[in-house]
Coordinates of C-alpha atoms and ligand atoms in Angstrom, one line a residue:
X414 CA 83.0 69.8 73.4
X415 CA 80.9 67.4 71.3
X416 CA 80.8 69.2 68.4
X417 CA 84.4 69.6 68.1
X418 CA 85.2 65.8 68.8
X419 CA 82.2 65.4 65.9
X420 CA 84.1 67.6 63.6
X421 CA 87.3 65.7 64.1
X422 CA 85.3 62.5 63.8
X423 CA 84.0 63.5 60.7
X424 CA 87.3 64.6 58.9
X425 CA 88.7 61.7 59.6
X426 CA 85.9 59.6 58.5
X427 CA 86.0 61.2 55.4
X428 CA 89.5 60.8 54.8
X429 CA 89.1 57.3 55.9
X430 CA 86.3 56.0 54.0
X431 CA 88.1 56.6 50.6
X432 CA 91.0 55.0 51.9
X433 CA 90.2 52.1 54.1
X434 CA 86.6 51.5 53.6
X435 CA 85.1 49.3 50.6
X436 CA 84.5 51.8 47.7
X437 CA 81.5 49.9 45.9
X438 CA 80.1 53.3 45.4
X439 CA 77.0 51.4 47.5
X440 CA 75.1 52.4 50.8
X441 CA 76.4 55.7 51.0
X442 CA 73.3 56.7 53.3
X443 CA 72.1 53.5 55.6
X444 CA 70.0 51.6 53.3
X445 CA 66.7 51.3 53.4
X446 CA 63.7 48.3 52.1
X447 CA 61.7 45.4 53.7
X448 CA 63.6 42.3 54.5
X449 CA 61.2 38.9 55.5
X450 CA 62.7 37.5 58.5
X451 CA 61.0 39.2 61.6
X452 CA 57.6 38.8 60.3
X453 CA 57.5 35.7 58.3
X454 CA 60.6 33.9 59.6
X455 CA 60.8 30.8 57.8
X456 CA 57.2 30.3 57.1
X457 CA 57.2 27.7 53.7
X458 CA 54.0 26.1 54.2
X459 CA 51.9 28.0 51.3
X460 CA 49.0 25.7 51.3
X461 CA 47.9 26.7 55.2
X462 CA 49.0 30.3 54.6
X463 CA 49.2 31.3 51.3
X464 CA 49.6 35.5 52.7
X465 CA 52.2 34.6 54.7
X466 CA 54.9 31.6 53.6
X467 CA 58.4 32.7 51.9
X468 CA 57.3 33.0 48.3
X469 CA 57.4 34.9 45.3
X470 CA 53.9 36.8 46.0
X471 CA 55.1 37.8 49.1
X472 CA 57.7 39.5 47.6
X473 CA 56.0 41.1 44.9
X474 CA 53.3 42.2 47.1
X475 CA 55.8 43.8 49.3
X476 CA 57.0 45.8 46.4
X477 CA 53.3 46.8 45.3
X478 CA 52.7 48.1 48.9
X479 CA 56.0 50.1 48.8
X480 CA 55.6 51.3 45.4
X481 CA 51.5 52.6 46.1
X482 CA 51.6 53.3 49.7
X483 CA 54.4 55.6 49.6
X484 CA 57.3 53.8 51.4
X485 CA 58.9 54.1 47.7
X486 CA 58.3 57.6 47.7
X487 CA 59.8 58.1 51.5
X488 CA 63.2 56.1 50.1
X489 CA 62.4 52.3 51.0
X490 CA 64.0 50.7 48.2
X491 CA 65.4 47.4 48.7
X492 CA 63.2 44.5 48.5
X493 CA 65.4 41.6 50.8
X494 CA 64.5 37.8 51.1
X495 CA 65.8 36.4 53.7
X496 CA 66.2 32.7 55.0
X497 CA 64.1 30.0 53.2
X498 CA 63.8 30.6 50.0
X499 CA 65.6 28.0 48.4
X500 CA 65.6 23.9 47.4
X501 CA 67.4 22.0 50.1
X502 CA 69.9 20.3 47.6
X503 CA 72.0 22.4 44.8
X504 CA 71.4 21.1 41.1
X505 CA 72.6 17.7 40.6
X506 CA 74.5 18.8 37.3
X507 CA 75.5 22.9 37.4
X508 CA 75.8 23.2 41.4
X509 CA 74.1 26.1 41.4
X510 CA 71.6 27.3 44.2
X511 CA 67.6 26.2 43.4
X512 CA 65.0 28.6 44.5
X513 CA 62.3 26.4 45.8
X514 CA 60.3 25.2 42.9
X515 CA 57.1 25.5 44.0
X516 CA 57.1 28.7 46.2
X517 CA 59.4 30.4 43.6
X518 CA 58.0 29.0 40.1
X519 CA 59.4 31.8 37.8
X520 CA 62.8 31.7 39.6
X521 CA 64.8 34.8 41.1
X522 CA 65.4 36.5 37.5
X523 CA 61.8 37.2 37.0
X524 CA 61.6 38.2 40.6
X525 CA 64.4 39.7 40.3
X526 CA 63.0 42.1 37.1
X527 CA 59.4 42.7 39.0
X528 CA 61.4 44.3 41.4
X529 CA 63.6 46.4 39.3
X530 CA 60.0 47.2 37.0
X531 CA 58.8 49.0 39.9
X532 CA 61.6 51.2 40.2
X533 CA 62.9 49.3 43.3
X534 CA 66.5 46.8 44.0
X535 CA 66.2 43.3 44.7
X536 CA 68.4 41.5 47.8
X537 CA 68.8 37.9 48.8
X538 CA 70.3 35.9 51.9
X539 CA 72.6 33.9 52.1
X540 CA 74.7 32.2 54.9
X541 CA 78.6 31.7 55.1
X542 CA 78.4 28.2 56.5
X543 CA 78.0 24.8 54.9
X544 CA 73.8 25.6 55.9
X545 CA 71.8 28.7 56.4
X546 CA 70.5 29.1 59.8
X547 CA 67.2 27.3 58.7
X548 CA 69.7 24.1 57.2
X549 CA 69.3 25.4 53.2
X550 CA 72.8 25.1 51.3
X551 CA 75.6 27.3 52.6
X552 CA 78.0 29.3 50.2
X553 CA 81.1 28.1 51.7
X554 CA 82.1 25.7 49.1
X555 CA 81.1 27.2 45.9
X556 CA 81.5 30.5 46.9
X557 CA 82.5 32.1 43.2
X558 CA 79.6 30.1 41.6
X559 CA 77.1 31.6 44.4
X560 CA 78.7 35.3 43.4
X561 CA 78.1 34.9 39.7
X562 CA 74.5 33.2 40.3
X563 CA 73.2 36.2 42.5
X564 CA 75.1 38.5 40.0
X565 CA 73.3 36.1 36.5
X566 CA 69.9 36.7 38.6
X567 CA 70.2 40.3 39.0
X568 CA 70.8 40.8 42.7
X569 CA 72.0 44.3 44.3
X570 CA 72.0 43.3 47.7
X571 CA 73.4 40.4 49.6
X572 CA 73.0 39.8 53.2
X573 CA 75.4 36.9 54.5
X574 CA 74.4 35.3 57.4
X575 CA 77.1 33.0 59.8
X576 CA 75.5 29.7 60.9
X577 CA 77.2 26.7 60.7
X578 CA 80.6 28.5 60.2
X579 CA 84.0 28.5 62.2
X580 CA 84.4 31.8 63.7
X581 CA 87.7 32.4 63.2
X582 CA 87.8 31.4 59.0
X583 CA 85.4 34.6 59.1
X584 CA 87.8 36.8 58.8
X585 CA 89.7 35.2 55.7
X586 CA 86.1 34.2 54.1
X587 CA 83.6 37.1 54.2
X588 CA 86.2 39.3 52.4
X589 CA 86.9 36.7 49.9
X590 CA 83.4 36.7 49.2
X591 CA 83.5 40.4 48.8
X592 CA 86.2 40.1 46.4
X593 CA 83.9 37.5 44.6
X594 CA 80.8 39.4 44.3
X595 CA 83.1 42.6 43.4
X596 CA 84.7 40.5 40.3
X597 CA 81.3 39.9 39.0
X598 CA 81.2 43.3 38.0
X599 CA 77.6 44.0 39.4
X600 CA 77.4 46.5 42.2
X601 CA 75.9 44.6 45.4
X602 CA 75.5 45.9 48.5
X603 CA 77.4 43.5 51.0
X604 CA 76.3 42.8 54.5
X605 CA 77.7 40.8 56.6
X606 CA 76.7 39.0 60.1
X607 CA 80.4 38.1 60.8
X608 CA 80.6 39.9 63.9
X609 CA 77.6 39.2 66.2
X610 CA 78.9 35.2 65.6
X611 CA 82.4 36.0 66.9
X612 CA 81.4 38.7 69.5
X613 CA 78.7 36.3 70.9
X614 CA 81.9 33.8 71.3
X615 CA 83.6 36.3 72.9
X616 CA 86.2 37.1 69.9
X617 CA 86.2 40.4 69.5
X618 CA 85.7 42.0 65.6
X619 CA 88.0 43.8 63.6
X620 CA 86.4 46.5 62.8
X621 CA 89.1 48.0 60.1
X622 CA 88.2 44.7 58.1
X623 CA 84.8 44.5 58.2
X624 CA 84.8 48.1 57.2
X625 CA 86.8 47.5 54.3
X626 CA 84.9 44.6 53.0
X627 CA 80.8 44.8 54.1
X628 CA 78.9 47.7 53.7
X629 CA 77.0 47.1 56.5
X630 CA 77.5 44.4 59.5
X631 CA 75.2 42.9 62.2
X632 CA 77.1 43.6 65.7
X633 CA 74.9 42.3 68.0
X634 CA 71.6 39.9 68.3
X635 CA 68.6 39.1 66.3
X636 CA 66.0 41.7 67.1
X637 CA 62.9 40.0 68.3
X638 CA 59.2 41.4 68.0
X639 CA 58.8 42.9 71.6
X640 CA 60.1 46.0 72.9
X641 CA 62.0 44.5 75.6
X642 CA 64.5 42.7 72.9
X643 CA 64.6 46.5 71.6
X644 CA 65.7 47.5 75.1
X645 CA 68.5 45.1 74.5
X646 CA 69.7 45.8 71.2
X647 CA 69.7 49.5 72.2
X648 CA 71.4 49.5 75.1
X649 CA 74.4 47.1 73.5
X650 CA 74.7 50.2 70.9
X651 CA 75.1 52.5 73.8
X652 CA 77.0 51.0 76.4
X653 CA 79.8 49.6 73.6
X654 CA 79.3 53.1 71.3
X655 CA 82.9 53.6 71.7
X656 CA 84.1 50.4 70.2
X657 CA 81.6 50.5 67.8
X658 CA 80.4 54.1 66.6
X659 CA 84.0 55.4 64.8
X660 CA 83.7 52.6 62.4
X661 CA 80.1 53.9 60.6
X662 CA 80.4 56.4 57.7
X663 CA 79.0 56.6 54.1
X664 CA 79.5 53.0 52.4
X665 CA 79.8 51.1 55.8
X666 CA 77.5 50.8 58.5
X667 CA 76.8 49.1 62.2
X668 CA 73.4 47.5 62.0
X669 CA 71.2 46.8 65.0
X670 CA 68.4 44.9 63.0
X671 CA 65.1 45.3 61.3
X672 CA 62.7 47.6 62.6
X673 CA 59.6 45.8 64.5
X674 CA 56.9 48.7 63.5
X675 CA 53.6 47.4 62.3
X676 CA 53.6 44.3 63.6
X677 CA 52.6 43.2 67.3
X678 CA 54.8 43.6 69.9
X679 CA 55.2 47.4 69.9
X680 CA 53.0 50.1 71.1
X681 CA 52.4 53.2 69.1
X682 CA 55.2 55.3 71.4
X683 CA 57.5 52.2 71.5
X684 CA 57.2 52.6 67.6
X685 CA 58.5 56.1 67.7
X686 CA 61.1 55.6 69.7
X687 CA 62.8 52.5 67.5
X688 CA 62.5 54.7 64.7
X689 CA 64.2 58.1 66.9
X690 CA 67.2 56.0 68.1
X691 CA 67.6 54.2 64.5
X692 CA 68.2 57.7 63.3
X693 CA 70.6 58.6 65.9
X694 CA 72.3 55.6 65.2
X695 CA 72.4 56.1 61.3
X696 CA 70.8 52.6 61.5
X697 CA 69.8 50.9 57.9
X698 CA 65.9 51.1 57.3
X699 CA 64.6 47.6 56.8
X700 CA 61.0 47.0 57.5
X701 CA 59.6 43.7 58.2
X702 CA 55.7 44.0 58.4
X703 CA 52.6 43.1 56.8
X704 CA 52.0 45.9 54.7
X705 CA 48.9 44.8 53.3
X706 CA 47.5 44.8 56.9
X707 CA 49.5 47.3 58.4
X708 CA 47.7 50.0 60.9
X709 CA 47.8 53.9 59.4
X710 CA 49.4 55.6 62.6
X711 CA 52.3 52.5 62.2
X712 CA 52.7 53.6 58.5
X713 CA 53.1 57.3 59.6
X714 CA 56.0 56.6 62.0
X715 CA 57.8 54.6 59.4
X716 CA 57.4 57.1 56.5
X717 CA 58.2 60.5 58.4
X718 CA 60.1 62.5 56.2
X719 CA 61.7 64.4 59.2
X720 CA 63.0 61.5 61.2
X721 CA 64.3 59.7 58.1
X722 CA 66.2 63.2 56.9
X723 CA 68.0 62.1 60.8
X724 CA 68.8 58.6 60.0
X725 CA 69.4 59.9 56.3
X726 CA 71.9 62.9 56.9
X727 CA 74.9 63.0 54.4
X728 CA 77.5 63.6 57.0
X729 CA 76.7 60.0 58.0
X730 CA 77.8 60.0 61.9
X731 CA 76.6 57.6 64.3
X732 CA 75.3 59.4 67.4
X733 CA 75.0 58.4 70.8
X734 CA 73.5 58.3 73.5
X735 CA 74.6 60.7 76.5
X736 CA 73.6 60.1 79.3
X737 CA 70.5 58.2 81.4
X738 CA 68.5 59.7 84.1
X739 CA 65.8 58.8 86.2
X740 CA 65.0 56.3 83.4
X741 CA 65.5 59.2 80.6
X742 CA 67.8 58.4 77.5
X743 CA 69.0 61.3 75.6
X744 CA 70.4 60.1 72.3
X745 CA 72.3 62.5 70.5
X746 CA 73.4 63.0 67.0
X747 CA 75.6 65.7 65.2
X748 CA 74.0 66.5 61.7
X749 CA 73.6 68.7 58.7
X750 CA 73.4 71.6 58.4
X751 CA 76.6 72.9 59.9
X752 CA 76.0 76.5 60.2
X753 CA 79.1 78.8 61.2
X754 CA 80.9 75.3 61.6
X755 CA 78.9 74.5 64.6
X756 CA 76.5 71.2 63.6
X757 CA 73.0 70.9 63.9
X758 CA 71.8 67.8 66.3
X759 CA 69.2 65.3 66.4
X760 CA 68.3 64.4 70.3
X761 CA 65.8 61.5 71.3
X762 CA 64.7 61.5 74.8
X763 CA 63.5 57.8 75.5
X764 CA 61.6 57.2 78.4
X765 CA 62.2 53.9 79.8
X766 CA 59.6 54.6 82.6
X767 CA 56.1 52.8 83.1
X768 CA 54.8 54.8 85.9
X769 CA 51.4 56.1 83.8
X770 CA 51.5 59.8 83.3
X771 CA 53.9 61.8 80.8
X772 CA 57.0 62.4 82.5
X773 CA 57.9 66.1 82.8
X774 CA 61.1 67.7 83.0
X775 CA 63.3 70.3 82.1
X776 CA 66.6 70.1 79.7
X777 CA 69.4 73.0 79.5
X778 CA 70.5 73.3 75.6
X779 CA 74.1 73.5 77.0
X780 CA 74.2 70.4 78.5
X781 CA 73.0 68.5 75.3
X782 CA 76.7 69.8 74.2
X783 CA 75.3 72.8 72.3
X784 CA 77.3 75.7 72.0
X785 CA 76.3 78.0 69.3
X786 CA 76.3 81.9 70.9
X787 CA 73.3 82.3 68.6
X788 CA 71.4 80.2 69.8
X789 CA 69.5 77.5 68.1
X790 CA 66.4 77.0 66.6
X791 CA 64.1 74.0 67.3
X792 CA 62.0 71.3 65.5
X793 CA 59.7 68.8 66.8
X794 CA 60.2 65.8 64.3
X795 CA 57.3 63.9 65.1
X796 CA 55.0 66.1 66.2
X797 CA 54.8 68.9 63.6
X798 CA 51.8 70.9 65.5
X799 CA 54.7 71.6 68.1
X800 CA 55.7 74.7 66.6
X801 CA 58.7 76.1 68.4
X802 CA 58.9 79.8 66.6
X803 CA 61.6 80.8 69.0
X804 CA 65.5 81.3 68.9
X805 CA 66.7 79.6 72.1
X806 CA 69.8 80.3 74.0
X807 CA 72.2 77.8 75.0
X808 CA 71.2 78.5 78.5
X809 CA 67.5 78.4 78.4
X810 CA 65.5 75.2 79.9
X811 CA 63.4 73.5 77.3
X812 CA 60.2 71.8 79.0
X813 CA 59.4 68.0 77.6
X814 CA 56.9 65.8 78.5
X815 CA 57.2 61.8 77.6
X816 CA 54.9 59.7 77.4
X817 CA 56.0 56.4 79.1
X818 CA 57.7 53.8 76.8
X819 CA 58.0 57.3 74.4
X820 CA 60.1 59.4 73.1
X821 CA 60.8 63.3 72.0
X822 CA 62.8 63.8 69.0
X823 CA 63.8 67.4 68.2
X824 CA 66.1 68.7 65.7
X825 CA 68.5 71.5 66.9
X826 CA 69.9 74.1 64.3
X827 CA 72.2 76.6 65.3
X828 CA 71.0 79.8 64.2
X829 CA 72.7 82.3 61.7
Ligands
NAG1439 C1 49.3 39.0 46.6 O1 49.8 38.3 45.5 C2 48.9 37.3 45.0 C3 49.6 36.6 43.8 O2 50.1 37.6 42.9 C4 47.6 37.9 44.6 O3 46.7 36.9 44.2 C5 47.0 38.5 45.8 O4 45.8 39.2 45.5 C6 47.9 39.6 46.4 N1 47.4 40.0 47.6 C7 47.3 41.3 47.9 C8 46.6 41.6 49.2 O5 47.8 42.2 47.2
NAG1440 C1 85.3 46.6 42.8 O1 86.3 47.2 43.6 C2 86.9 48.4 43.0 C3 88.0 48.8 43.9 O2 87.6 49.0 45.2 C4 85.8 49.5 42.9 O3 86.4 50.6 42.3 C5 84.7 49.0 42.0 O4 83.7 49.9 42.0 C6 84.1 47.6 42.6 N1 83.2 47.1 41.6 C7 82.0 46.5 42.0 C8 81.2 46.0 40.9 O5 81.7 46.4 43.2
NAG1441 C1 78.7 45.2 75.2 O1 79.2 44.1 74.4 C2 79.4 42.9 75.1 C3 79.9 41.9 74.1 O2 81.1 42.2 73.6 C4 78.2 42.4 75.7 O3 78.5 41.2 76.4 C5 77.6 43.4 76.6 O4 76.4 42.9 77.0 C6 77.4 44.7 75.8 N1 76.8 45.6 76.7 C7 75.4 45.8 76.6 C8 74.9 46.7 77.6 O5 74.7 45.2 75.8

């Protein structure tokens, strides 16, 4: 049954997204880089922590680390500052935005070309309002000047935040900012925050339009650094799926937030299982860590070519998750290759259990929604010792043990 609502999904997706959906020729798999915000918030005070304050050298360090510790390699690519970074008053004379003169002394071009001299894009924030979140100056009133600044400096990503901003001009202004950074001429990946601010008021989004004009959108809250705000977020993606899921595809995205790993308030298994439901959900990829400092079995998670070929897939389907029992999640999510029609899937099993020992049970392939007469073949994505050599029938009982706060993630592929 799955499969064959996923295979109508997908036709119409594809049909749709060249119709209805913002053809910028951007995002077409969730992007992927290291934004500032949840590690270095709005940190400006340089003198008392010169590693850690919303400046150029963070940035370019960023893209050093990506570049020589392989997240470059693994398909991190955009480089994202977030709130903070700029003068509190436009210039007197041109009205254009100031990057902060002394944490930014070579200005966002140079930065701008460091970036792109590594081989990796370069994204800013910005904020709809009259103010950002953090009180810097808002686009709202020079909204074609601010397009042809970010496009002047270079930019290929802008992230467009919603403070201080009536809700209900969102829906006239974040497209007529679209249309402003599309008149530029420079390709930049748009995402917008205009529904979390209208669906926190209780308005809900339309979807159509955001999918038309953002390439990616933040639904829901700010993701906070502990692993019960991921609980949150998580559950929000799977209780509203159905509002929510048919509007992702290639070019246009739901976005549940950066990914905590590396920092402190996830364990090692928590880690795992943010990046296992991100790829179900065909999440974007943004790391926001110290990657200078970062712990080696963090960096693993984060670069496992497996897990990111889920969140990656070309088909571009957000998954979902199926069902919860006693304190089990299975997340599920249709994916390439499709093999006599019939999809391969990507299923998480999150335990949301604390009571010590691995939690054992046993799952029937045909109730994951698996149908293939042939059988499927299986693959453990984080755990590559897990060698499953065998062909198993629909009707066969897997055995899987999670850790508590863990996950399994296993790839199903129908066999030939
Ligand atoms: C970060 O960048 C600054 C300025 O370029 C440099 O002095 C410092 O050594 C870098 N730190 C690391 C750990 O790469
Ligand atoms: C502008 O929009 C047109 C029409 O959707 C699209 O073909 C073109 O690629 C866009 N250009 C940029 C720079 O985003
Ligand atoms: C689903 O969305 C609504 C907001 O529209 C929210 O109030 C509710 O909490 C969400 N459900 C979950 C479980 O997060």
């Amino acid at each position: 049954m799955w499969s064959t609502i996923y295979i109508g999904l997908a036709i119409i997706c594809l049909q749709y997204s060249n119709v209805n959906a913002l053809d910028n020729g951007l995002a077409l798999r969730p992007p992927m880089g290291w934004m500032s915000w949840q590690r270095y918030r709005c940190i400006t005070d340089c003198d008392t922590y010169p590693d850690e304050c919303i400046s150029e050298w963070l940035f370019k360090n960023a893209t050093d680390r990506i570049v020589e510790d392989g997240y470059k390699k693994a398909g991190y690519k955009y480089v994202i500052i977030d709130d903070c970074w700029m003068e509190m008053e436009r210039d007197p004379n041109t009205k254009e935005l100031v990057p902060d003169r002394k944490r930014f002394p070579s200005g966002m071009k140079a930065l701008a070309d460091y970036v792109h001299s590594k081989g990796l894009k370069f994204g800013i924030y910005e904020d709809y309002g009259t103010h950002t979140c953090m009180g810097y100056p808002g686009v709202i009133n020079h909204m074609e000047l601010d397009a042809k600044t970010f496009a002047k400096w270079d930019v290929d990503y802008v992230k467009l935040d919603g403070c201080y901003a009536d809700i209900h001009d969102m829906d006239k202004g974040y497209p007529e900012f679209g249309r402003l950074l599309n008149a530029t001429g420079r390709p930049m990946v748009y995402s917008c925050s205009w529904p979390v601010y209208q669906e926190e008021k209780g308005l809900m989004p339309n979807y159509e339009a955001l999918k038309k004009h953002c390439n990616l959108w933040r639904n829901w809250d700010d993701i906070q650094d502990s692993y019960e705000s991921l609980n949150k977020i998580s559950d929000y993606f799977a209780v509203n799926a159905s509002r929510i899921q048919p509007h992702a595809g290639p070019g246009h995205w739901n976005d549940p937030d950066m990914l905590l790993i590396g920092n402190y308030g996830l364990t090692v298994d928590q880690s795992e299982s943010q990046m296992a439901i991100w790829a179900i959900l065909a999440a974007p990829l943004l790391m926001s860590n110290d990657l200078k400092n970062i712990r080696p079995e963090f960096r693993e998670i984060l670069i496992n070519p497996q897990v990111i070929a889920v969140n990656q897939d070309e088909l571009g389907i957000q998954g979902k998750r199926l069902k919860v029992e006693r304190k089990i999640e299975t997340w599920v999510r249709p994916i390439t290759p499709v093999v006599n029609g019939l999809h391969s899937y990507a299923v998480a099993w999150a335990s949301k259990r604390d009571d010590g020992s691995p939690y054992a049970t046993k799952v029937k392939l045909s109730d994951l929604g698996l149908t293939s007469a042939k059988g499927y073949k299986i693959t453990d994505l984080f755990n590559e010792e897990n060698v499953l050599n065998d062909v198993y029938n629909v009707n066969h009982n897997i055995s899987i043990r999670i850790n508590p706060s863990g996950v399994i993630f296993y790839k199903f592929t129908p066999a030939e």
